[in-house]
Amino acid sequence: MDDKGISKAVIKRLPRYYRYLGDLMNNGVERISSSDLSKKMRVTASQIRQDLNNFGGFGQQGYGYNVRYLHTEISKILGLEEEHPMIIVGAGNLGQALANYVEFDKMGFRLVGIFDINPVLEGIGVRGIEIKMISDLPFFLKENNVEIATLTLPKNKAAEMAELLVNNGVKAIWNFAHLDLNVPEDVIVENVHLSESLMTLSYNLSKYKQEHSQDHE
Amino acid sequence: MDDKGISKAVIKRLPRYYRYLGDLMNNGVERISSSDLSKKMRVTASQIRQDLNNFGGFGQQGYGYNVRYLHTEISKILGLEEEHPMIIVGAGNLGQALANYVEFDKMGFRLVGIFDINPVLEGIGVRGIEIKMISDLPFFLKENNVEIATLTLPKNKAAEMAELLVNNGVKAIWNFAHLDLNVPEDVIVENVHLSESLMTLSYNLSKYKQEHSQDHE
């Protein structure tokens, strides 16, 4: 797999292509023209052609794109052809919600453990996996191959936990705690900052209201 | 409030400034120099000076920034000084997790209703709010001022629900369903696509592994 020629901007758009192609596959569509895909995705056909040309230019005049082929190629680039064993640290509402997303499993993010500090939660099963105590985590990480830790602990406990995870060999953190984790450069962090997303929404809403009220002045 | 002079790039960084300034306030810090803030936030001091100059250049040589002042100004720009009445549509694990985030309430996103289609959930209280049925939603929206709807229904029900929300006057949708909503231009949509976030993580992980394995060839 060589994606050195693919720009960051394209990479960023790949999950969306992957989703649309997956939907098409589920609907039994075998091929699609760039103009039809363009209408569905609301981007220009030339953008689509440029982006997908990175995958060998399999779009042909009069044939269009082979949906399954493209889906597979993008899946390879995104690392979805391999399994990524994952744990969830923080079995509160959000942690349990994420544990119940069967979709993630289907994409290769195989949930292998759920941990919390609250002894009340110990042994409770979430999708067939018993919640373990965080004190068991170092041993668990030693005995099991875990690539990704989903961090859904409160902010005040997250920094310490990230350190523990990294010290025990976790290579990637999917961070929902609302702080910037301080980890070594070779550890991958992907943040989901929900309150920042809400603030963006609120900003756009305020801006809209402001412009709208000006219209009526 | 006039933010016409503030670029989109700055706006995008504001929630992070807001968070750091809030943390400083909580720790009793009244003022901070751009270089100290720069170390904390791991951006250059000149970037910070440039960004915060948009707020009247209140950083002075030898004084630094007034933490509370800046926090308030940013909060105004982000529309956090007003209340935003919000409902959650979809009271599954994720919907309930979001309903339990007290932080959102503190930021002005006041939860006023939770709705689901599953009759088993009817009347269950989440943070003092009883889950209502979606059939009650049109009437509820007529009787109550609701600005934001958080959409945590499964993908296959989300499109129809977005239409119902928009037809009943909702102006902004915080969308967790994994599809692109088809709404009129004046409706604000902010997406949280969790699986796309995981794919980005997976891409970076694969890329790292690839580079790392090449080191050892």
mmCIF file with all atom_site columns, C-alpha atoms in Angstrom, chain B residues 83-210:
data_model
loop_
_atom_site.group_PDB
_atom_site.id
_atom_site.type_symbol
_atom_site.label_atom_id
_atom_site.label_alt_id
_atom_site.label_comp_id
_atom_site.label_asym_id
_atom_site.label_entity_id
_atom_site.label_seq_id
_atom_site.pdbx_PDB_ins_code
_atom_site.Cartn_x
_atom_site.Cartn_y
_atom_site.Cartn_z
_atom_site.occupancy
_atom_site.B_iso_or_equiv
_atom_site.pdbx_formal_charge
_atom_site.auth_seq_id
_atom_site.auth_comp_id
_atom_site.auth_asym_id
_atom_site.auth_atom_id
_atom_site.pdbx_PDB_model_num
ATOM 1   C CA . GLU B 1 83  ? -29.278 30.678 26.350 1.00 0.00 ? 83  GLU B CA 1
ATOM 2   C CA . HIS B 1 84  ? -29.849 28.120 23.634 1.00 0.00 ? 84  HIS B CA 1
ATOM 3   C CA . PRO B 1 85  ? -32.834 25.915 24.444 1.00 0.00 ? 85  PRO B CA 1
ATOM 4   C CA . MET B 1 86  ? -32.037 22.431 23.152 1.00 0.00 ? 86  MET B CA 1
ATOM 5   C CA . ILE B 1 87  ? -33.810 19.129 22.757 1.00 0.00 ? 87  ILE B CA 1
ATOM 6   C CA . ILE B 1 88  ? -32.387 15.657 22.197 1.00 0.00 ? 88  ILE B CA 1
ATOM 7   C CA . VAL B 1 89  ? -34.118 13.445 19.682 1.00 0.00 ? 89  VAL B CA 1
ATOM 8   C CA . GLY B 1 90  ? -33.093 9.849  20.235 1.00 0.00 ? 90  GLY B CA 1
ATOM 9   C CA . ALA B 1 91  ? -32.877 8.730  23.862 1.00 0.00 ? 91  ALA B CA 1
ATOM 10  C CA . GLY B 1 92  ? -30.659 5.698  23.324 1.00 0.00 ? 92  GLY B CA 1
ATOM 11  C CA . ASN B 1 93  ? -27.273 5.353  24.994 1.00 0.00 ? 93  ASN B CA 1
ATOM 12  C CA . LEU B 1 94  ? -25.719 8.288  23.183 1.00 0.00 ? 94  LEU B CA 1
ATOM 13  C CA . GLY B 1 95  ? -28.733 10.565 23.618 1.00 0.00 ? 95  GLY B CA 1
ATOM 14  C CA . GLN B 1 96  ? -28.835 9.830  27.326 1.00 0.00 ? 96  GLN B CA 1
ATOM 15  C CA . ALA B 1 97  ? -25.089 10.314 27.627 1.00 0.00 ? 97  ALA B CA 1
ATOM 16  C CA . LEU B 1 98  ? -25.386 13.765 26.035 1.00 0.00 ? 98  LEU B CA 1
ATOM 17  C CA . ALA B 1 99  ? -28.382 14.606 28.222 1.00 0.00 ? 99  ALA B CA 1
ATOM 18  C CA . ASN B 1 100 ? -26.252 13.905 31.272 1.00 0.00 ? 100 ASN B CA 1
ATOM 19  C CA . TYR B 1 101 ? -23.488 16.333 30.299 1.00 0.00 ? 101 TYR B CA 1
ATOM 20  C CA . VAL B 1 102 ? -24.009 19.047 32.881 1.00 0.00 ? 102 VAL B CA 1
ATOM 21  C CA . GLU B 1 103 ? -21.265 21.057 31.167 1.00 0.00 ? 103 GLU B CA 1
ATOM 22  C CA . PHE B 1 104 ? -23.472 21.814 28.178 1.00 0.00 ? 104 PHE B CA 1
ATOM 23  C CA . ASP B 1 105 ? -26.085 23.345 30.445 1.00 0.00 ? 105 ASP B CA 1
ATOM 24  C CA . LYS B 1 106 ? -23.440 25.509 32.083 1.00 0.00 ? 106 LYS B CA 1
ATOM 25  C CA . MET B 1 107 ? -22.449 26.777 28.639 1.00 0.00 ? 107 MET B CA 1
ATOM 26  C CA . GLY B 1 108 ? -26.018 27.906 27.994 1.00 0.00 ? 108 GLY B CA 1
ATOM 27  C CA . PHE B 1 109 ? -27.279 24.891 26.061 1.00 0.00 ? 109 PHE B CA 1
ATOM 28  C CA . ARG B 1 110 ? -30.319 24.356 28.239 1.00 0.00 ? 110 ARG B CA 1
ATOM 29  C CA . LEU B 1 111 ? -31.870 20.934 27.782 1.00 0.00 ? 111 LEU B CA 1
ATOM 30  C CA . VAL B 1 112 ? -35.639 21.338 27.608 1.00 0.00 ? 112 VAL B CA 1
ATOM 31  C CA . GLY B 1 113 ? -36.808 18.015 26.155 1.00 0.00 ? 113 GLY B CA 1
ATOM 32  C CA . ILE B 1 114 ? -35.814 14.459 25.243 1.00 0.00 ? 114 ILE B CA 1
ATOM 33  C CA . PHE B 1 115 ? -37.718 12.427 22.667 1.00 0.00 ? 115 PHE B CA 1
ATOM 34  C CA . ASP B 1 116 ? -37.708 8.886  21.377 1.00 0.00 ? 116 ASP B CA 1
ATOM 35  C CA . ILE B 1 117 ? -39.876 6.518  19.363 1.00 0.00 ? 117 ILE B CA 1
ATOM 36  C CA . ASN B 1 118 ? -39.471 3.570  21.724 1.00 0.00 ? 118 ASN B CA 1
ATOM 37  C CA . PRO B 1 119 ? -42.518 3.431  24.052 1.00 0.00 ? 119 PRO B CA 1
ATOM 38  C CA . VAL B 1 120 ? -40.450 1.529  26.628 1.00 0.00 ? 120 VAL B CA 1
ATOM 39  C CA . LEU B 1 121 ? -38.536 4.751  27.266 1.00 0.00 ? 121 LEU B CA 1
ATOM 40  C CA . GLU B 1 122 ? -41.595 6.971  27.713 1.00 0.00 ? 122 GLU B CA 1
ATOM 41  C CA . GLY B 1 123 ? -41.634 8.793  31.040 1.00 0.00 ? 123 GLY B CA 1
ATOM 42  C CA . ILE B 1 124 ? -38.163 7.691  32.114 1.00 0.00 ? 124 ILE B CA 1
ATOM 43  C CA . GLY B 1 125 ? -36.388 10.637 33.702 1.00 0.00 ? 125 GLY B CA 1
ATOM 44  C CA . VAL B 1 126 ? -32.969 11.755 32.498 1.00 0.00 ? 126 VAL B CA 1
ATOM 45  C CA . ARG B 1 127 ? -31.532 14.562 34.584 1.00 0.00 ? 127 ARG B CA 1
ATOM 46  C CA . GLY B 1 128 ? -35.017 15.491 35.710 1.00 0.00 ? 128 GLY B CA 1
ATOM 47  C CA . ILE B 1 129 ? -36.514 15.515 32.207 1.00 0.00 ? 129 ILE B CA 1
ATOM 48  C CA . GLU B 1 130 ? -39.031 12.867 31.241 1.00 0.00 ? 130 GLU B CA 1
ATOM 49  C CA . ILE B 1 131 ? -38.526 11.202 27.890 1.00 0.00 ? 131 ILE B CA 1
ATOM 50  C CA . LYS B 1 132 ? -41.454 12.022 25.605 1.00 0.00 ? 132 LYS B CA 1
ATOM 51  C CA . MET B 1 133 ? -42.643 10.289 22.479 1.00 0.00 ? 133 MET B CA 1
ATOM 52  C CA . ILE B 1 134 ? -41.737 11.731 19.071 1.00 0.00 ? 134 ILE B CA 1
ATOM 53  C CA . SER B 1 135 ? -45.435 11.978 18.264 1.00 0.00 ? 135 SER B CA 1
ATOM 54  C CA . ASP B 1 136 ? -45.531 14.765 20.880 1.00 0.00 ? 136 ASP B CA 1
ATOM 55  C CA . LEU B 1 137 ? -42.694 16.624 19.193 1.00 0.00 ? 137 LEU B CA 1
ATOM 56  C CA . PRO B 1 138 ? -44.616 18.902 16.770 1.00 0.00 ? 138 PRO B CA 1
ATOM 57  C CA . PHE B 1 139 ? -46.844 20.155 19.575 1.00 0.00 ? 139 PHE B CA 1
ATOM 58  C CA . PHE B 1 140 ? -43.849 20.578 21.894 1.00 0.00 ? 140 PHE B CA 1
ATOM 59  C CA . LEU B 1 141 ? -41.991 22.638 19.279 1.00 0.00 ? 141 LEU B CA 1
ATOM 60  C CA . LYS B 1 142 ? -45.055 24.816 18.777 1.00 0.00 ? 142 LYS B CA 1
ATOM 61  C CA . GLU B 1 143 ? -45.411 25.514 22.494 1.00 0.00 ? 143 GLU B CA 1
ATOM 62  C CA . ASN B 1 144 ? -41.724 25.897 23.364 1.00 0.00 ? 144 ASN B CA 1
ATOM 63  C CA . ASN B 1 145 ? -38.897 27.947 22.008 1.00 0.00 ? 145 ASN B CA 1
ATOM 64  C CA . VAL B 1 146 ? -36.331 25.381 20.846 1.00 0.00 ? 146 VAL B CA 1
ATOM 65  C CA . GLU B 1 147 ? -33.248 26.506 18.963 1.00 0.00 ? 147 GLU B CA 1
ATOM 66  C CA . ILE B 1 148 ? -31.142 23.385 18.739 1.00 0.00 ? 148 ILE B CA 1
ATOM 67  C CA . ALA B 1 149 ? -32.100 19.766 18.177 1.00 0.00 ? 149 ALA B CA 1
ATOM 68  C CA . THR B 1 150 ? -29.497 17.130 18.926 1.00 0.00 ? 150 THR B CA 1
ATOM 69  C CA . LEU B 1 151 ? -30.138 14.248 16.575 1.00 0.00 ? 151 LEU B CA 1
ATOM 70  C CA . THR B 1 152 ? -29.061 10.876 17.952 1.00 0.00 ? 152 THR B CA 1
ATOM 71  C CA . LEU B 1 153 ? -31.436 8.617  16.090 1.00 0.00 ? 153 LEU B CA 1
ATOM 72  C CA . PRO B 1 154 ? -30.172 5.768  13.911 1.00 0.00 ? 154 PRO B CA 1
ATOM 73  C CA . LYS B 1 155 ? -29.171 6.714  10.373 1.00 0.00 ? 155 LYS B CA 1
ATOM 74  C CA . ASN B 1 156 ? -32.306 5.269  8.761  1.00 0.00 ? 156 ASN B CA 1
ATOM 75  C CA . LYS B 1 157 ? -34.628 7.481  10.819 1.00 0.00 ? 157 LYS B CA 1
ATOM 76  C CA . ALA B 1 158 ? -32.557 10.645 10.869 1.00 0.00 ? 158 ALA B CA 1
ATOM 77  C CA . ALA B 1 159 ? -33.418 12.144 7.470  1.00 0.00 ? 159 ALA B CA 1
ATOM 78  C CA . GLU B 1 160 ? -37.168 12.054 8.073  1.00 0.00 ? 160 GLU B CA 1
ATOM 79  C CA . MET B 1 161 ? -36.705 13.463 11.575 1.00 0.00 ? 161 MET B CA 1
ATOM 80  C CA . ALA B 1 162 ? -34.543 16.340 10.327 1.00 0.00 ? 162 ALA B CA 1
ATOM 81  C CA . GLU B 1 163 ? -37.366 17.294 7.986  1.00 0.00 ? 163 GLU B CA 1
ATOM 82  C CA . LEU B 1 164 ? -39.911 17.220 10.802 1.00 0.00 ? 164 LEU B CA 1
ATOM 83  C CA . LEU B 1 165 ? -37.641 19.353 13.004 1.00 0.00 ? 165 LEU B CA 1
ATOM 84  C CA . VAL B 1 166 ? -37.025 21.935 10.307 1.00 0.00 ? 166 VAL B CA 1
ATOM 85  C CA . ASN B 1 167 ? -40.716 22.087 9.352  1.00 0.00 ? 167 ASN B CA 1
ATOM 86  C CA . ASN B 1 168 ? -41.467 22.852 12.974 1.00 0.00 ? 168 ASN B CA 1
ATOM 87  C CA . GLY B 1 169 ? -39.064 25.740 13.248 1.00 0.00 ? 169 GLY B CA 1
ATOM 88  C CA . VAL B 1 170 ? -35.824 24.246 14.591 1.00 0.00 ? 170 VAL B CA 1
ATOM 89  C CA . LYS B 1 171 ? -32.977 26.438 13.404 1.00 0.00 ? 171 LYS B CA 1
ATOM 90  C CA . ALA B 1 172 ? -29.958 24.268 14.175 1.00 0.00 ? 172 ALA B CA 1
ATOM 91  C CA . ILE B 1 173 ? -29.259 20.542 14.249 1.00 0.00 ? 173 ILE B CA 1
ATOM 92  C CA . TRP B 1 174 ? -26.392 18.916 16.119 1.00 0.00 ? 174 TRP B CA 1
ATOM 93  C CA . ASN B 1 175 ? -26.240 15.758 14.060 1.00 0.00 ? 175 ASN B CA 1
ATOM 94  C CA . PHE B 1 176 ? -24.750 12.507 15.316 1.00 0.00 ? 176 PHE B CA 1
ATOM 95  C CA . ALA B 1 177 ? -26.457 10.332 12.698 1.00 0.00 ? 177 ALA B CA 1
ATOM 96  C CA . HIS B 1 178 ? -23.981 9.123  10.131 1.00 0.00 ? 178 HIS B CA 1
ATOM 97  C CA . LEU B 1 179 ? -25.416 10.797 7.079  1.00 0.00 ? 179 LEU B CA 1
ATOM 98  C CA . ASP B 1 180 ? -25.434 14.230 5.474  1.00 0.00 ? 180 ASP B CA 1
ATOM 99  C CA . LEU B 1 181 ? -28.707 15.952 6.256  1.00 0.00 ? 181 LEU B CA 1
ATOM 100 C CA . ASN B 1 182 ? -30.590 17.540 3.431  1.00 0.00 ? 182 ASN B CA 1
ATOM 101 C CA . VAL B 1 183 ? -31.926 20.748 4.963  1.00 0.00 ? 183 VAL B CA 1
ATOM 102 C CA . PRO B 1 184 ? -32.646 24.287 3.705  1.00 0.00 ? 184 PRO B CA 1
ATOM 103 C CA . GLU B 1 185 ? -29.643 26.602 3.541  1.00 0.00 ? 185 GLU B CA 1
ATOM 104 C CA . ASP B 1 186 ? -30.678 28.680 6.514  1.00 0.00 ? 186 ASP B CA 1
ATOM 105 C CA . VAL B 1 187 ? -30.683 25.699 8.877  1.00 0.00 ? 187 VAL B CA 1
ATOM 106 C CA . ILE B 1 188 ? -27.379 25.218 10.638 1.00 0.00 ? 188 ILE B CA 1
ATOM 107 C CA . VAL B 1 189 ? -26.020 21.691 10.831 1.00 0.00 ? 189 VAL B CA 1
ATOM 108 C CA . GLU B 1 190 ? -23.032 20.679 12.891 1.00 0.00 ? 190 GLU B CA 1
ATOM 109 C CA . ASN B 1 191 ? -22.028 17.070 12.366 1.00 0.00 ? 191 ASN B CA 1
ATOM 110 C CA . VAL B 1 192 ? -20.298 14.756 14.801 1.00 0.00 ? 192 VAL B CA 1
ATOM 111 C CA . HIS B 1 193 ? -19.437 11.757 12.650 1.00 0.00 ? 193 HIS B CA 1
ATOM 112 C CA . LEU B 1 194 ? -17.864 9.398  15.168 1.00 0.00 ? 194 LEU B CA 1
ATOM 113 C CA . SER B 1 195 ? -16.983 6.687  12.683 1.00 0.00 ? 195 SER B CA 1
ATOM 114 C CA . GLU B 1 196 ? -15.204 9.207  10.459 1.00 0.00 ? 196 GLU B CA 1
ATOM 115 C CA . SER B 1 197 ? -13.170 10.263 13.459 1.00 0.00 ? 197 SER B CA 1
ATOM 116 C CA . LEU B 1 198 ? -12.257 6.611  14.086 1.00 0.00 ? 198 LEU B CA 1
ATOM 117 C CA . MET B 1 199 ? -11.282 6.219  10.427 1.00 0.00 ? 199 MET B CA 1
ATOM 118 C CA . THR B 1 200 ? -8.935  9.181  10.689 1.00 0.00 ? 200 THR B CA 1
ATOM 119 C CA . LEU B 1 201 ? -7.380  7.554  13.737 1.00 0.00 ? 201 LEU B CA 1
ATOM 120 C CA . SER B 1 202 ? -7.068  4.282  11.881 1.00 0.00 ? 202 SER B CA 1
ATOM 121 C CA . TYR B 1 203 ? -5.488  5.995  8.859  1.00 0.00 ? 203 TYR B CA 1
ATOM 122 C CA . ASN B 1 204 ? -2.877  7.660  11.050 1.00 0.00 ? 204 ASN B CA 1
ATOM 123 C CA . LEU B 1 205 ? -2.201  4.388  12.843 1.00 0.00 ? 205 LEU B CA 1
ATOM 124 C CA . SER B 1 206 ? -1.694  2.511  9.577  1.00 0.00 ? 206 SER B CA 1
ATOM 125 C CA . LYS B 1 207 ? 0.544   5.227  8.238  1.00 0.00 ? 207 LYS B CA 1
ATOM 126 C CA . TYR B 1 208 ? 2.619   5.161  11.406 1.00 0.00 ? 208 TYR B CA 1
ATOM 127 C CA . LYS B 1 209 ? 2.957   1.368  11.284 1.00 0.00 ? 209 LYS B CA 1
ATOM 128 C CA . GLN B 1 210 ? 3.953   1.523  7.649  1.00 0.00 ? 210 GLN B CA 1
#
